[in-house]
XYZ file of C-alpha atoms in Angstrom:
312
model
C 92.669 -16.665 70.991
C 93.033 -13.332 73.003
C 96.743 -12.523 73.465
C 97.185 -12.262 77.154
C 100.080 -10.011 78.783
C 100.381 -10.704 82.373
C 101.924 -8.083 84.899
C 103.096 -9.579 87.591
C 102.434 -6.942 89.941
C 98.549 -7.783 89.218
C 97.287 -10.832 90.873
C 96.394 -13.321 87.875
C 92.332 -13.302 87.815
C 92.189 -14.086 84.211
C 90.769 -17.339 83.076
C 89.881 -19.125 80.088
C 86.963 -21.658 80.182
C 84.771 -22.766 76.906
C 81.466 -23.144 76.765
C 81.041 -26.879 77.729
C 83.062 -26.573 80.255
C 81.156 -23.959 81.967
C 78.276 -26.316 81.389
C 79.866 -29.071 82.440
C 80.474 -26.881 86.215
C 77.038 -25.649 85.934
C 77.873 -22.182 85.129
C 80.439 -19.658 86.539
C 78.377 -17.487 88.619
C 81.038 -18.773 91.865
C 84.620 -17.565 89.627
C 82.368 -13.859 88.076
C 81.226 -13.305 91.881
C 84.987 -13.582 92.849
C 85.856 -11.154 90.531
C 87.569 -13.296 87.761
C 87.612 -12.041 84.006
C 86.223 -15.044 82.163
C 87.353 -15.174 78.171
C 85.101 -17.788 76.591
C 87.323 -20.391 74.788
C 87.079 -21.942 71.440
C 84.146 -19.604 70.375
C 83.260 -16.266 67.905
C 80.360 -15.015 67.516
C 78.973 -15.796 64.016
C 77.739 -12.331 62.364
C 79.035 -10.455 59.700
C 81.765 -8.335 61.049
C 82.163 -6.365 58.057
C 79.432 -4.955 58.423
C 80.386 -2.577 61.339
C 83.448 -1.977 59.780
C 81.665 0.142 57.025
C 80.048 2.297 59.371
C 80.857 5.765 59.704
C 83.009 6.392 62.876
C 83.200 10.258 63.158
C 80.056 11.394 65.193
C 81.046 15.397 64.460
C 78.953 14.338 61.899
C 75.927 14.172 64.347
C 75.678 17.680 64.168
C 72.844 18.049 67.368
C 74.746 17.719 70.292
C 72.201 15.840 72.582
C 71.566 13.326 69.750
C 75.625 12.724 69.560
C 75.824 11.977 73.054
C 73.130 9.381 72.714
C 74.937 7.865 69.711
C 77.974 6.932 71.728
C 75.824 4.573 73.889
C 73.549 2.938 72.109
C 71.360 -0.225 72.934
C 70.225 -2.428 70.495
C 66.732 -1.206 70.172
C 67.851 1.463 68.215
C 68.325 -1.196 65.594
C 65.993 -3.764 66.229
C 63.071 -2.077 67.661
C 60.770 0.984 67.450
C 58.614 2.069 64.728
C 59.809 1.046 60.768
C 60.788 3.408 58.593
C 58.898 4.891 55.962
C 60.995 4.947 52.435
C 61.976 7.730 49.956
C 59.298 7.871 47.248
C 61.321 7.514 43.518
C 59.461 10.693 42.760
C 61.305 12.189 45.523
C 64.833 12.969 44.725
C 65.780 15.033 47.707
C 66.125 13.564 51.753
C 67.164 10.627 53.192
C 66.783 6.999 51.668
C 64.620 5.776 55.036
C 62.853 8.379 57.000
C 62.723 7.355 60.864
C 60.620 9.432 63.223
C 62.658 8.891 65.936
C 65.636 11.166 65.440
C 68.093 9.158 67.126
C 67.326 6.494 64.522
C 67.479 9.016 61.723
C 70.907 9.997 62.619
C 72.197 6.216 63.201
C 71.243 6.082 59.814
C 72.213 9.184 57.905
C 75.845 9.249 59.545
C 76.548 6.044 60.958
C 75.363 4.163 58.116
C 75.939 6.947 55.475
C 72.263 6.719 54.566
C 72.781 3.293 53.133
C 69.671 1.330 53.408
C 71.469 -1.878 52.318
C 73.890 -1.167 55.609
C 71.422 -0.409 58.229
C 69.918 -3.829 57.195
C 73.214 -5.896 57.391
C 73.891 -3.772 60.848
C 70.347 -4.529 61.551
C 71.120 -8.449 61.413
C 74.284 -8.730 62.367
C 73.157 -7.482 65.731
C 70.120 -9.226 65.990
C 72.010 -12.673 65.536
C 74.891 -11.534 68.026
C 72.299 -10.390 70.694
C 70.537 -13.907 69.985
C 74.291 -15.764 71.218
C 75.164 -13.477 73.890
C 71.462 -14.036 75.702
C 72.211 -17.639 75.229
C 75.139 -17.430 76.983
C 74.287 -15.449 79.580
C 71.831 -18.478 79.979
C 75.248 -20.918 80.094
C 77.170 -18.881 81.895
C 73.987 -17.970 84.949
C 71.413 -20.413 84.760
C 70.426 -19.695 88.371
C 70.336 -15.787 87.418
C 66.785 -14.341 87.221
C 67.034 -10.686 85.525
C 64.688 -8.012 86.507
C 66.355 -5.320 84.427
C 68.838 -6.208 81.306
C 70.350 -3.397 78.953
C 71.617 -4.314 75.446
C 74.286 -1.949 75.155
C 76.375 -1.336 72.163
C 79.315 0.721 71.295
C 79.884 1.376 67.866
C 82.340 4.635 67.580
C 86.106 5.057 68.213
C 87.789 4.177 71.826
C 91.428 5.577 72.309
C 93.242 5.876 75.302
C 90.247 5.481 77.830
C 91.215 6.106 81.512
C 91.557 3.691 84.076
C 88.223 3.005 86.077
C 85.919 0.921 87.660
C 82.220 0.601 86.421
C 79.228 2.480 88.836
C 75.668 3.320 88.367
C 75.488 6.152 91.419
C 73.402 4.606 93.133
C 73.761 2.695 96.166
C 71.474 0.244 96.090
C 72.301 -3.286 97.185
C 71.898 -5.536 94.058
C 73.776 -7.729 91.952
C 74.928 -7.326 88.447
C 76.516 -9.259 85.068
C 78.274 -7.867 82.334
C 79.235 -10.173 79.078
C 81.512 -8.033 76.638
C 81.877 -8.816 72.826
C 84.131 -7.620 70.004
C 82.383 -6.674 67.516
C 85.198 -5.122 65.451
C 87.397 -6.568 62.523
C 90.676 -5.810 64.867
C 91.437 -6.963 68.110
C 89.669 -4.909 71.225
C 92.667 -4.032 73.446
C 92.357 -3.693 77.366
C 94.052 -2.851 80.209
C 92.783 -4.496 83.252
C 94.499 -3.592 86.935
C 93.417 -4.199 90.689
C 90.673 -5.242 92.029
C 88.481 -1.877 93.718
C 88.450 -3.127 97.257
C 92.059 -4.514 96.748
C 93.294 -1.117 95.255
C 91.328 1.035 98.431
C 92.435 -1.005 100.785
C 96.374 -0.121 99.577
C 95.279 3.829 99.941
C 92.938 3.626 102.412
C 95.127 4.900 105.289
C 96.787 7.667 102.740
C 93.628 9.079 101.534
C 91.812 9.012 104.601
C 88.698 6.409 103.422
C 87.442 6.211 105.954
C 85.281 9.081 105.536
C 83.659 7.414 102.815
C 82.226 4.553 105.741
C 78.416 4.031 105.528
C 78.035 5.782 102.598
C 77.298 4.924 98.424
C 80.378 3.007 97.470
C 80.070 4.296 94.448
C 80.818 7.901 95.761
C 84.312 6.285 96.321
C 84.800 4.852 93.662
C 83.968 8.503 91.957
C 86.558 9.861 94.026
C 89.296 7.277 92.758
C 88.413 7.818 89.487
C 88.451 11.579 89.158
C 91.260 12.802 91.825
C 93.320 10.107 91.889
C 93.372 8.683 88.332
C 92.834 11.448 86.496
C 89.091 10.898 85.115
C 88.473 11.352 81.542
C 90.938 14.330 81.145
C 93.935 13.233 82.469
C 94.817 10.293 82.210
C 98.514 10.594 82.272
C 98.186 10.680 86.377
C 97.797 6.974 86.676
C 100.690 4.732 86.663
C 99.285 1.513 87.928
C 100.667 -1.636 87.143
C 98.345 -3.649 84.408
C 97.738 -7.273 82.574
C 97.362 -6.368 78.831
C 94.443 -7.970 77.112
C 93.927 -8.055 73.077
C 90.474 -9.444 72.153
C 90.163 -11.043 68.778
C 86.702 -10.130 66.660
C 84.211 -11.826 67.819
C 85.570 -12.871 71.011
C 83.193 -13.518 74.169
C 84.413 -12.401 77.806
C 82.187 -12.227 81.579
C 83.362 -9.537 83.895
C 82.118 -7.783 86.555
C 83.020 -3.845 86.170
C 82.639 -3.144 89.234
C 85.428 -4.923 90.833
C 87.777 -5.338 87.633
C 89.294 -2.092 86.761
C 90.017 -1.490 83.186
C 91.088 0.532 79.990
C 89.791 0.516 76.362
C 93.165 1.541 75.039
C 91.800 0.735 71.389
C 88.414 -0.548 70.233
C 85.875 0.488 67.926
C 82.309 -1.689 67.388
C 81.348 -3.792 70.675
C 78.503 -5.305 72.701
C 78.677 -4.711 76.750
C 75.164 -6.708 77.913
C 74.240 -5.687 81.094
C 71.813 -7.742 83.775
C 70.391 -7.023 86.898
C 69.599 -9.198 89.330
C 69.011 -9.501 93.367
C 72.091 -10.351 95.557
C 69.939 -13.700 96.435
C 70.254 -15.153 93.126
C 73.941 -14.686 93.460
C 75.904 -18.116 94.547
C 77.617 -16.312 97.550
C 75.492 -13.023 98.427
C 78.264 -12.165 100.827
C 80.758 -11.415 97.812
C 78.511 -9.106 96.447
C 79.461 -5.332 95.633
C 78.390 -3.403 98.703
C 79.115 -5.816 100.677
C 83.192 -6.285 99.780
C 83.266 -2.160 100.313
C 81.646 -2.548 103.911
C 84.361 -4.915 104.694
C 86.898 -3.493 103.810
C 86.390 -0.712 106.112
C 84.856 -2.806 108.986
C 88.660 -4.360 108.394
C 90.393 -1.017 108.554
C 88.479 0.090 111.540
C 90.061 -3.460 113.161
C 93.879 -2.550 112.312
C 94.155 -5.349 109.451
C 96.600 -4.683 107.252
C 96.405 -4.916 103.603
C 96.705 -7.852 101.721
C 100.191 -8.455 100.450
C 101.317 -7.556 96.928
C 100.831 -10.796 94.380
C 103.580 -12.973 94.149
């Protein structure tokens, strides 16, 4: 089980359900919307975790810049789908082992799999088996969910020290969204996870005059948190928020939404991040939904209400 440190300066939103009994409740669409962290109890996800462990975690080796930015997010496809490779003729004793035309591909498998074709195959179906559990899931966890976008996302590189933040797509349309995470390493994923985003702007809403940010993209505010208030990606050293600590055994299964949970990688190397898309009227309370807890939270400043108390 994930080893749970609870701050009590957080309020307690973590929650630990398995898989029958979100069945057995028909889902937890109700506790994601609310903005609980989910871990899914009793369950791993059966692949081969040794097989991301023998990848090749330094992307300086991706010596084209553009393709090394692409290598740090990956979706799936870059595994399972696009065009096969062609292999090295024995009469050819120079070049890679596989030759992909796509050169994303290429360089997942000249540097990430150190041109082993025996490693971009066990790669190949560990993910394809993990993707297979995590849909299936999804299908548990939101079976009145109907997807009109869904991104695979993987991360298979080093994580250190990542700043504190909330999850945005810039732009401010009004729909709904579902993340399920995965550990896909052979050591525990660690997180930080702190308040709540309308929680947190509500506290400095006065202070840092938010109100300016009123009818606008949400996630424009949530930009502005992250970069001049917590530091963004280069210093993090200027936040100091209070935090529950969260270490995620391989394999483990958690349902989050980003949006409203802030968090931290603090240490993690190979894991999945599934992302679907739906409309805020599959959702099982549409008024819960992103946009709408930013709107009112200022209608509620605008009014005089205070903030909400500190947890007890």
């Amino acid at each position: 089980m994930a080893r749970i440190d609870r701050h009590p300066d957080v309020k307690d939103y973590v929650l630990e359900l398995s898989l029958v009994e979100i069945a057995a409740r028909g889902g937890l669409a109700d506790l994601f919307e609310q903005g609980h962290l989910v871990l899914i109890r009793d369950y791993r996800l059966p692949v081969d975790f040794g097989a991301f462990a023998a990848m090749e975690k330094d992307l300086d080796l991706v010596l084209e810049p553009e393709i090394r930015r692409r290598v740090k997010k990956l979706t799936t496809d870059a595994f399972l789908d696009g065009e096969p490779p062609v292999r090295r003729s024995r009469f050819d004793r120079d070049g890679p082992a596989l030759r992909f035309k796509d050169p994303l591909r290429q360089a997942i498998f000249d540097v990430l799999c150190r041109g082993d074709a025996q490693l971009f195959e066990a790669v190949k179906t560990a993910l394809r088996r993990a993707q297979d559990e995590i849909v299936r899931i999804f299908g548990i966890c939101f079976p009145t969910y109907r997807p009109f976008r869904f991104i695979p996302s993987i991360r298979l590189t080093q994580t250190f020290f990542e700043n504190l933040h909330w999850d945005n797509h810039s732009i401010d349309d009004d729909f709904h969204q579902a993340r399920i995470f995965a550990n896909l390493d052979t050591r525990p994923r660690i997180w930080h996870i702190s308040h709540h985003s309308d929680d947190y702007i509500r506290q400095i809403y006065e202070e840092q005059g938010l109100a300016r940010f009123a009818g606008k993209d949400p996630n424009a505010l949530l930009e502005f948190i992250h970069a001049d208030l917590l530091g963004g990606t280069r210093r993090t050293w200027m936040e100091a928020l209070p935090k529950h600590k969260v270490a995620f055994d391989p394999g483990e299964v958690w349902v989050g939404e980003s949006r409203l949970i802030s968090h931290q990688i603090y240490y993690g190397e190979a894991a999945m991040v599934f992302m679907w898309f739906m409309r805020t009227s599959d959702m099982a309370c549409p008024e819960s939904r992103f946009n709408a807890r930013f709107a009112a939270v200022h209608d509620a400043m605008a009014k005089g209400d205070r903030p909400n108390p500190p947890p007890v």
